[in-house]
């Protein structure tokens, strides 16, 4: 396979930098691609190019922006198979999941092309005679988009597409672990005819390249997805440097409640998917399984059996059900958490308490039973294939435990009671609530985001994305 070299994109030019390798987590010796790391200077040049291009892009015809976004979406959809293999090789998710992600990215661009035909503002009755009152939207301006490694194409797509649609210019900084998907996206955007400077791409570490975006006076807003600690740093920098608008999508410690009246098969299927699919590397993963005592033992036995039956292997092998952990550091973190859980009194009922180095970055999905909600494994985001079971006595306790977390992204319940489901939708403190479905799995036209430590700022995705990427302007006209 040819090894592509991805460069930074600055003002329509491909810009070199220190050459860095991008490896395959399933086979760490295999080079997937190389990329040019940007320094502060290249990042500044990207910001300046975005600033220079912004006024003309904001004035461009809606038909021009629609056509560009549609061409980008069509180009992504035409290359689903090829881009999915690349994504699976650099991030480690299963080929089927990677195909789904690439398809989602293409559809997202097409969706925002059509969103531009939605009403662009609101007209109000004025309380004064001979006055016309309206609310218009103008673009936020130059936006810095900082993205994590777990959705290398979908997350950049759901930030870049609305940003461009609503007349902003963009500097995208993807995570260092997944440069190839972002590099291919940039090529597609250029080939689709984006004007120079409207879309820019810079590769490199958060501490250097990311911080340059946070501190640059020409940047009006930052949309960030990543860990909560990093999110806090992003917020502080944005406030200190020009009071930039910021939007943070961060971690989760998502509960899945299983009540005594649940269908056992549905409960096990939801827990298995939510806890372990995508190697547990989803911010919407179910990492706390809160199970009522009447169904508890049957549930744990059935889930442990299903967990042990999962086939962990190369993402390109269609027989695999779980790919590798994304990096050696993330693997160490996951294994540490298993040890911490056991030391705190939980029991490993599926998966391996010990990990063999011969397994490389492949980790058995691990289920911890007998956990308490005050244990570190129940409070901190692990971001790997590790889930814990917490036993509760009744629905009141289940909801109290579900809500006892600093996070609030996603929360699920498995029940056959309509009343219990309705109560959960009302009382669960989360931005996403699921009933008889895994806590992960969302749709592109609906808002996505959480509460508490999971989120700051307006929702992403769907029509709600406009709230971040535009500024409402209230206009009064008299005559
Ligand atoms: O995330 P980071 P990482 C969680 C998960 C994981 C942990 C670390 O728990 O174990 O975060 O993963 C950029 N200024 N999530 O290291 O560090 C960074 O380069 C500006 C949850 O990938 O938060 C990358 O592009 N930018 C999450 C992006 O921020 C900075 C998904 C995210 O990096 C920066 C991924 C700085 N000071 C990880 N430091 C989710 N919930 O979706 C880093 N970056």
mmCIF file of N, CA and C in Angstrom, residues 236-318:
data_model
loop_
_atom_site.group_PDB
_atom_site.id
_atom_site.type_symbol
_atom_site.label_atom_id
_atom_site.label_comp_id
_atom_site.label_asym_id
_atom_site.label_seq_id
_atom_site.Cartn_x
_atom_site.Cartn_y
_atom_site.Cartn_z
ATOM 1 N N UNK A 236 -10.570 28.350 29.615
ATOM 2 C CA UNK A 236 -9.817 29.434 30.270
ATOM 3 C C UNK A 236 -9.060 30.277 29.242
ATOM 4 N N UNK A 237 -8.462 29.597 28.277
ATOM 5 C CA UNK A 237 -7.703 30.330 27.251
ATOM 6 C C UNK A 237 -8.633 31.208 26.406
ATOM 7 N N UNK A 238 -9.797 30.674 26.065
ATOM 8 C CA UNK A 238 -10.729 31.447 25.226
ATOM 9 C C UNK A 238 -11.185 32.708 25.950
ATOM 10 N N UNK A 239 -11.449 32.576 27.254
ATOM 11 C CA UNK A 239 -11.887 33.747 28.021
ATOM 12 C C UNK A 239 -10.758 34.764 28.155
ATOM 13 N N UNK A 240 -9.531 34.250 28.338
ATOM 14 C CA UNK A 240 -8.396 35.153 28.555
ATOM 15 C C UNK A 240 -7.960 35.842 27.268
ATOM 16 N N UNK A 241 -8.257 35.240 26.127
ATOM 17 C CA UNK A 241 -7.762 35.795 24.863
ATOM 18 C C UNK A 241 -8.932 36.272 24.012
ATOM 19 N N UNK A 242 -9.441 37.431 24.364
ATOM 20 C CA UNK A 242 -10.436 38.089 23.524
ATOM 21 C C UNK A 242 -11.855 37.634 23.800
ATOM 22 N N UNK A 243 -12.076 36.916 24.929
ATOM 23 C CA UNK A 243 -13.432 36.464 25.252
ATOM 24 C C UNK A 243 -14.066 35.763 24.051
ATOM 25 N N UNK A 244 -13.330 34.818 23.492
ATOM 26 C CA UNK A 244 -13.830 34.071 22.314
ATOM 27 C C UNK A 244 -15.057 33.254 22.698
ATOM 28 N N UNK A 245 -15.942 33.072 21.748
ATOM 29 C CA UNK A 245 -17.046 32.136 21.974
ATOM 30 C C UNK A 245 -16.471 30.715 21.952
ATOM 31 N N UNK A 246 -16.901 29.844 22.839
ATOM 32 C CA UNK A 246 -16.419 28.455 22.783
ATOM 33 C C UNK A 246 -17.537 27.463 23.034
ATOM 34 N N UNK A 247 -17.342 26.302 22.434
ATOM 35 C CA UNK A 247 -18.287 25.195 22.528
ATOM 36 C C UNK A 247 -17.460 23.971 22.869
ATOM 37 N N UNK A 248 -17.796 23.302 23.975
ATOM 38 C CA UNK A 248 -17.009 22.149 24.424
ATOM 39 C C UNK A 248 -17.888 20.912 24.487
ATOM 40 N N UNK A 249 -17.489 19.854 23.793
ATOM 41 C CA UNK A 249 -18.127 18.543 23.955
ATOM 42 C C UNK A 249 -17.087 17.643 24.593
ATOM 43 N N UNK A 250 -17.389 17.143 25.790
ATOM 44 C CA UNK A 250 -16.339 16.435 26.530
ATOM 45 C C UNK A 250 -16.789 15.030 26.909
ATOM 46 N N UNK A 251 -16.286 14.560 28.013
ATOM 47 C CA UNK A 251 -16.476 13.148 28.320
ATOM 48 C C UNK A 251 -17.846 12.789 28.843
ATOM 49 N N UNK A 252 -17.964 11.535 29.257
ATOM 50 C CA UNK A 252 -19.198 11.043 29.847
ATOM 51 C C UNK A 252 -18.899 9.908 30.812
ATOM 52 N N UNK A 253 -19.851 9.633 31.680
ATOM 53 C CA UNK A 253 -19.773 8.441 32.538
ATOM 54 C C UNK A 253 -21.194 7.919 32.544
ATOM 55 N N UNK A 254 -21.600 7.458 31.363
ATOM 56 C CA UNK A 254 -23.022 7.310 31.069
ATOM 57 C C UNK A 254 -23.637 6.086 31.731
ATOM 58 N N UNK A 255 -24.770 6.271 32.399
ATOM 59 C CA UNK A 255 -25.453 5.152 33.044
ATOM 60 C C UNK A 255 -26.411 4.442 32.085
ATOM 61 N N UNK A 256 -26.485 3.130 32.228
ATOM 62 C CA UNK A 256 -27.577 2.364 31.611
ATOM 63 C C UNK A 256 -28.292 1.667 32.760
ATOM 64 N N UNK A 257 -29.549 2.051 32.980
ATOM 65 C CA UNK A 257 -30.340 1.472 34.068
ATOM 66 C C UNK A 257 -31.095 0.257 33.537
ATOM 67 N N UNK A 258 -31.048 -0.840 34.276
ATOM 68 C CA UNK A 258 -31.816 -2.037 33.896
ATOM 69 C C UNK A 258 -32.774 -2.332 35.052
ATOM 70 N N UNK A 259 -34.076 -2.195 34.790
ATOM 71 C CA UNK A 259 -35.070 -2.447 35.847
ATOM 72 C C UNK A 259 -35.499 -3.920 35.824
ATOM 73 N N UNK A 260 -36.095 -4.364 36.930
ATOM 74 C CA UNK A 260 -36.522 -5.768 37.053
ATOM 75 C C UNK A 260 -37.453 -6.203 35.922
ATOM 76 N N UNK A 261 -38.269 -5.259 35.408
ATOM 77 C CA UNK A 261 -39.243 -5.644 34.372
ATOM 78 C C UNK A 261 -38.648 -5.642 32.965
ATOM 79 N N UNK A 262 -37.342 -5.429 32.841
ATOM 80 C CA UNK A 262 -36.714 -5.338 31.516
ATOM 81 C C UNK A 262 -36.744 -6.693 30.795
ATOM 82 N N UNK A 263 -36.775 -6.632 29.474
ATOM 83 C CA UNK A 263 -36.549 -7.836 28.660
ATOM 84 C C UNK A 263 -35.043 -8.127 28.752
ATOM 85 N N UNK A 264 -34.695 -9.296 29.259
ATOM 86 C CA UNK A 264 -33.277 -9.601 29.527
ATOM 87 C C UNK A 264 -32.423 -9.523 28.256
ATOM 88 N N UNK A 265 -32.958 -10.044 27.145
ATOM 89 C CA UNK A 265 -32.173 -10.031 25.900
ATOM 90 C C UNK A 265 -31.902 -8.596 25.436
ATOM 91 N N UNK A 266 -32.919 -7.759 25.556
ATOM 92 C CA UNK A 266 -32.744 -6.348 25.155
ATOM 93 C C UNK A 266 -31.699 -5.694 26.065
ATOM 94 N N UNK A 267 -31.796 -5.975 27.354
ATOM 95 C CA UNK A 267 -30.865 -5.362 28.318
ATOM 96 C C UNK A 267 -29.424 -5.776 28.006
ATOM 97 N N UNK A 268 -29.224 -7.056 27.734
ATOM 98 C CA UNK A 268 -27.858 -7.535 27.456
ATOM 99 C C UNK A 268 -27.355 -6.937 26.136
ATOM 100 N N UNK A 269 -28.221 -6.895 25.127
ATOM 101 C CA UNK A 269 -27.794 -6.338 23.830
ATOM 102 C C UNK A 269 -27.419 -4.860 23.978
ATOM 103 N N UNK A 270 -28.224 -4.104 24.733
ATOM 104 C CA UNK A 270 -27.933 -2.665 24.917
ATOM 105 C C UNK A 270 -26.623 -2.484 25.688
ATOM 106 N N UNK A 271 -26.436 -3.291 26.733
ATOM 107 C CA UNK A 271 -25.230 -3.145 27.561
ATOM 108 C C UNK A 271 -23.983 -3.544 26.778
ATOM 109 N N UNK A 272 -24.105 -4.602 25.986
ATOM 110 C CA UNK A 272 -22.948 -5.079 25.219
ATOM 111 C C UNK A 272 -22.507 -4.030 24.194
ATOM 112 N N UNK A 273 -23.473 -3.514 23.461
ATOM 113 C CA UNK A 273 -23.181 -2.492 22.453
ATOM 114 C C UNK A 273 -22.645 -1.228 23.135
ATOM 115 N N UNK A 274 -23.405 -0.740 24.113
ATOM 116 C CA UNK A 274 -23.039 0.534 24.746
ATOM 117 C C UNK A 274 -21.700 0.481 25.460
ATOM 118 N N UNK A 275 -21.393 -0.664 26.075
ATOM 119 C CA UNK A 275 -20.157 -0.748 26.859
ATOM 120 C C UNK A 275 -18.924 -1.001 25.994
ATOM 121 N N UNK A 276 -19.067 -1.859 25.002
ATOM 122 C CA UNK A 276 -17.848 -2.387 24.381
ATOM 123 C C UNK A 276 -17.661 -2.066 22.906
ATOM 124 N N UNK A 277 -18.736 -1.805 22.165
ATOM 125 C CA UNK A 277 -18.530 -1.588 20.738
ATOM 126 C C UNK A 277 -17.707 -0.316 20.544
ATOM 127 N N UNK A 278 -17.014 -0.235 19.429
ATOM 128 C CA UNK A 278 -16.006 0.815 19.200
ATOM 129 C C UNK A 278 -14.950 0.766 20.297
ATOM 130 N N UNK A 279 -14.717 -0.456 20.847
ATOM 131 C CA UNK A 279 -13.713 -0.664 21.906
ATOM 132 C C UNK A 279 -13.978 0.246 23.116
ATOM 133 N N UNK A 280 -15.232 0.617 23.310
ATOM 134 C CA UNK A 280 -15.580 1.481 24.447
ATOM 135 C C UNK A 280 -15.072 2.907 24.291
ATOM 136 N N UNK A 281 -14.580 3.251 23.116
ATOM 137 C CA UNK A 281 -13.947 4.558 22.910
ATOM 138 C C UNK A 281 -14.961 5.568 22.350
ATOM 139 N N UNK A 282 -16.086 5.667 23.028
ATOM 140 C CA UNK A 282 -17.120 6.604 22.609
ATOM 141 C C UNK A 282 -17.516 7.429 23.826
ATOM 142 N N UNK A 283 -17.722 8.729 23.623
ATOM 143 C CA UNK A 283 -18.113 9.552 24.767
ATOM 144 C C UNK A 283 -19.507 9.173 25.242
ATOM 145 N N UNK A 284 -20.278 8.473 24.419
ATOM 146 C CA UNK A 284 -21.625 8.042 24.805
ATOM 147 C C UNK A 284 -21.646 6.591 25.307
ATOM 148 N N UNK A 285 -20.485 5.989 25.529
ATOM 149 C CA UNK A 285 -20.432 4.586 25.975
ATOM 150 C C UNK A 285 -21.148 4.431 27.319
ATOM 151 N N UNK A 286 -21.749 3.240 27.530
ATOM 152 C CA UNK A 286 -22.370 2.966 28.846
ATOM 153 C C UNK A 286 -21.285 2.377 29.733
ATOM 154 N N UNK A 287 -20.798 3.135 30.683
ATOM 155 C CA UNK A 287 -19.716 2.602 31.514
ATOM 156 C C UNK A 287 -20.191 2.309 32.931
ATOM 157 N N UNK A 288 -21.463 2.659 33.228
ATOM 158 C CA UNK A 288 -22.052 2.283 34.524
ATOM 159 C C UNK A 288 -23.361 1.566 34.236
ATOM 160 N N UNK A 289 -23.421 0.284 34.565
ATOM 161 C CA UNK A 289 -24.636 -0.498 34.361
ATOM 162 C C UNK A 289 -25.319 -0.601 35.727
ATOM 163 N N UNK A 290 -26.437 0.071 35.857
ATOM 164 C CA UNK A 290 -27.104 0.205 37.161
ATOM 165 C C UNK A 290 -28.303 -0.748 37.141
ATOM 166 N N UNK A 291 -28.205 -1.841 37.901
ATOM 167 C CA UNK A 291 -29.114 -2.965 37.686
ATOM 168 C C UNK A 291 -29.900 -3.272 38.961
ATOM 169 N N UNK A 292 -31.223 -3.383 38.803
ATOM 170 C CA UNK A 292 -32.093 -3.659 39.959
ATOM 171 C C UNK A 292 -31.879 -5.100 40.435
ATOM 172 N N UNK A 293 -32.034 -5.309 41.738
ATOM 173 C CA UNK A 293 -31.614 -6.576 42.349
ATOM 174 C C UNK A 293 -32.347 -7.818 41.811
ATOM 175 N N UNK A 294 -33.645 -7.667 41.416
ATOM 176 C CA UNK A 294 -34.402 -8.843 40.974
ATOM 177 C C UNK A 294 -33.872 -9.468 39.690
ATOM 178 N N UNK A 295 -33.274 -8.648 38.821
ATOM 179 C CA UNK A 295 -32.773 -9.155 37.523
ATOM 180 C C UNK A 295 -31.229 -9.233 37.541
ATOM 181 N N UNK A 296 -30.634 -8.691 38.607
ATOM 182 C CA UNK A 296 -29.184 -8.484 38.646
ATOM 183 C C UNK A 296 -28.376 -9.734 38.295
ATOM 184 N N UNK A 297 -28.607 -10.839 38.999
ATOM 185 C CA UNK A 297 -27.733 -12.007 38.817
ATOM 186 C C UNK A 297 -27.877 -12.600 37.415
ATOM 187 N N UNK A 298 -29.139 -12.657 36.936
ATOM 188 C CA UNK A 298 -29.350 -13.204 35.577
ATOM 189 C C UNK A 298 -28.691 -12.293 34.542
ATOM 190 N N UNK A 299 -28.814 -10.994 34.747
ATOM 191 C CA UNK A 299 -28.228 -10.024 33.812
ATOM 192 C C UNK A 299 -26.701 -10.151 33.788
ATOM 193 N N UNK A 300 -26.105 -10.196 34.969
ATOM 194 C CA UNK A 300 -24.627 -10.252 35.030
ATOM 195 C C UNK A 300 -24.134 -11.549 34.370
ATOM 196 N N UNK A 301 -24.807 -12.656 34.651
ATOM 197 C CA UNK A 301 -24.367 -13.937 34.074
ATOM 198 C C UNK A 301 -24.471 -13.896 32.549
ATOM 199 N N UNK A 302 -25.606 -13.377 32.037
ATOM 200 C CA UNK A 302 -25.808 -13.362 30.580
ATOM 201 C C UNK A 302 -24.852 -12.376 29.906
ATOM 202 N N UNK A 303 -24.638 -11.213 30.534
ATOM 203 C CA UNK A 303 -23.737 -10.221 29.927
ATOM 204 C C UNK A 303 -22.292 -10.712 29.973
ATOM 205 N N UNK A 304 -21.911 -11.360 31.060
ATOM 206 C CA UNK A 304 -20.540 -11.880 31.157
ATOM 207 C C UNK A 304 -20.295 -12.921 30.053
ATOM 208 N N UNK A 305 -21.284 -13.776 29.824
ATOM 209 C CA UNK A 305 -21.131 -14.801 28.775
ATOM 210 C C UNK A 305 -21.019 -14.140 27.394
ATOM 211 N N UNK A 306 -21.900 -13.161 27.141
ATOM 212 C CA UNK A 306 -21.865 -12.472 25.840
ATOM 213 C C UNK A 306 -20.557 -11.698 25.669
ATOM 214 N N UNK A 307 -20.041 -11.135 26.751
ATOM 215 C CA UNK A 307 -18.789 -10.362 26.682
ATOM 216 C C UNK A 307 -17.631 -11.298 26.355
ATOM 217 N N UNK A 308 -17.596 -12.433 27.030
ATOM 218 C CA UNK A 308 -16.504 -13.385 26.789
ATOM 219 C C UNK A 308 -16.553 -13.953 25.373
ATOM 220 N N UNK A 309 -17.749 -13.932 24.764
ATOM 221 C CA UNK A 309 -17.879 -14.500 23.407
ATOM 222 C C UNK A 309 -17.448 -13.500 22.328
ATOM 223 N N UNK A 310 -17.226 -12.236 22.681
ATOM 224 C CA UNK A 310 -16.864 -11.239 21.656
ATOM 225 C C UNK A 310 -15.499 -11.570 21.054
ATOM 226 N N UNK A 311 -15.423 -11.469 19.729
ATOM 227 C CA UNK A 311 -14.149 -11.757 19.048
ATOM 228 C C UNK A 311 -13.369 -10.456 18.865
ATOM 229 N N UNK A 312 -12.210 -10.397 19.508
ATOM 230 C CA UNK A 312 -11.361 -9.212 19.412
ATOM 231 C C UNK A 312 -10.336 -9.486 18.312
ATOM 232 N N UNK A 313 -10.196 -8.567 17.365
ATOM 233 C CA UNK A 313 -9.239 -8.841 16.288
ATOM 234 C C UNK A 313 -9.048 -7.662 15.365
ATOM 235 N N UNK A 314 -8.328 -7.942 14.270
ATOM 236 C CA UNK A 314 -8.000 -6.894 13.303
ATOM 237 C C UNK A 314 -9.290 -6.279 12.749
ATOM 238 N N UNK A 315 -9.375 -4.955 12.741
ATOM 239 C CA UNK A 315 -10.602 -4.306 12.259
ATOM 240 C C UNK A 315 -10.941 -4.648 10.806
ATOM 241 N N UNK A 316 -9.928 -5.017 10.017
ATOM 242 C CA UNK A 316 -10.208 -5.320 8.609
ATOM 243 C C UNK A 316 -10.729 -6.749 8.422
ATOM 244 N N UNK A 317 -10.674 -7.575 9.479
ATOM 245 C CA UNK A 317 -11.190 -8.947 9.408
ATOM 246 C C UNK A 317 -12.693 -8.899 9.718
ATOM 247 N N UNK A 318 -13.551 -9.307 8.760
ATOM 248 C CA UNK A 318 -14.995 -9.195 8.986
ATOM 249 C C UNK A 318 -15.487 -10.004 10.194
#
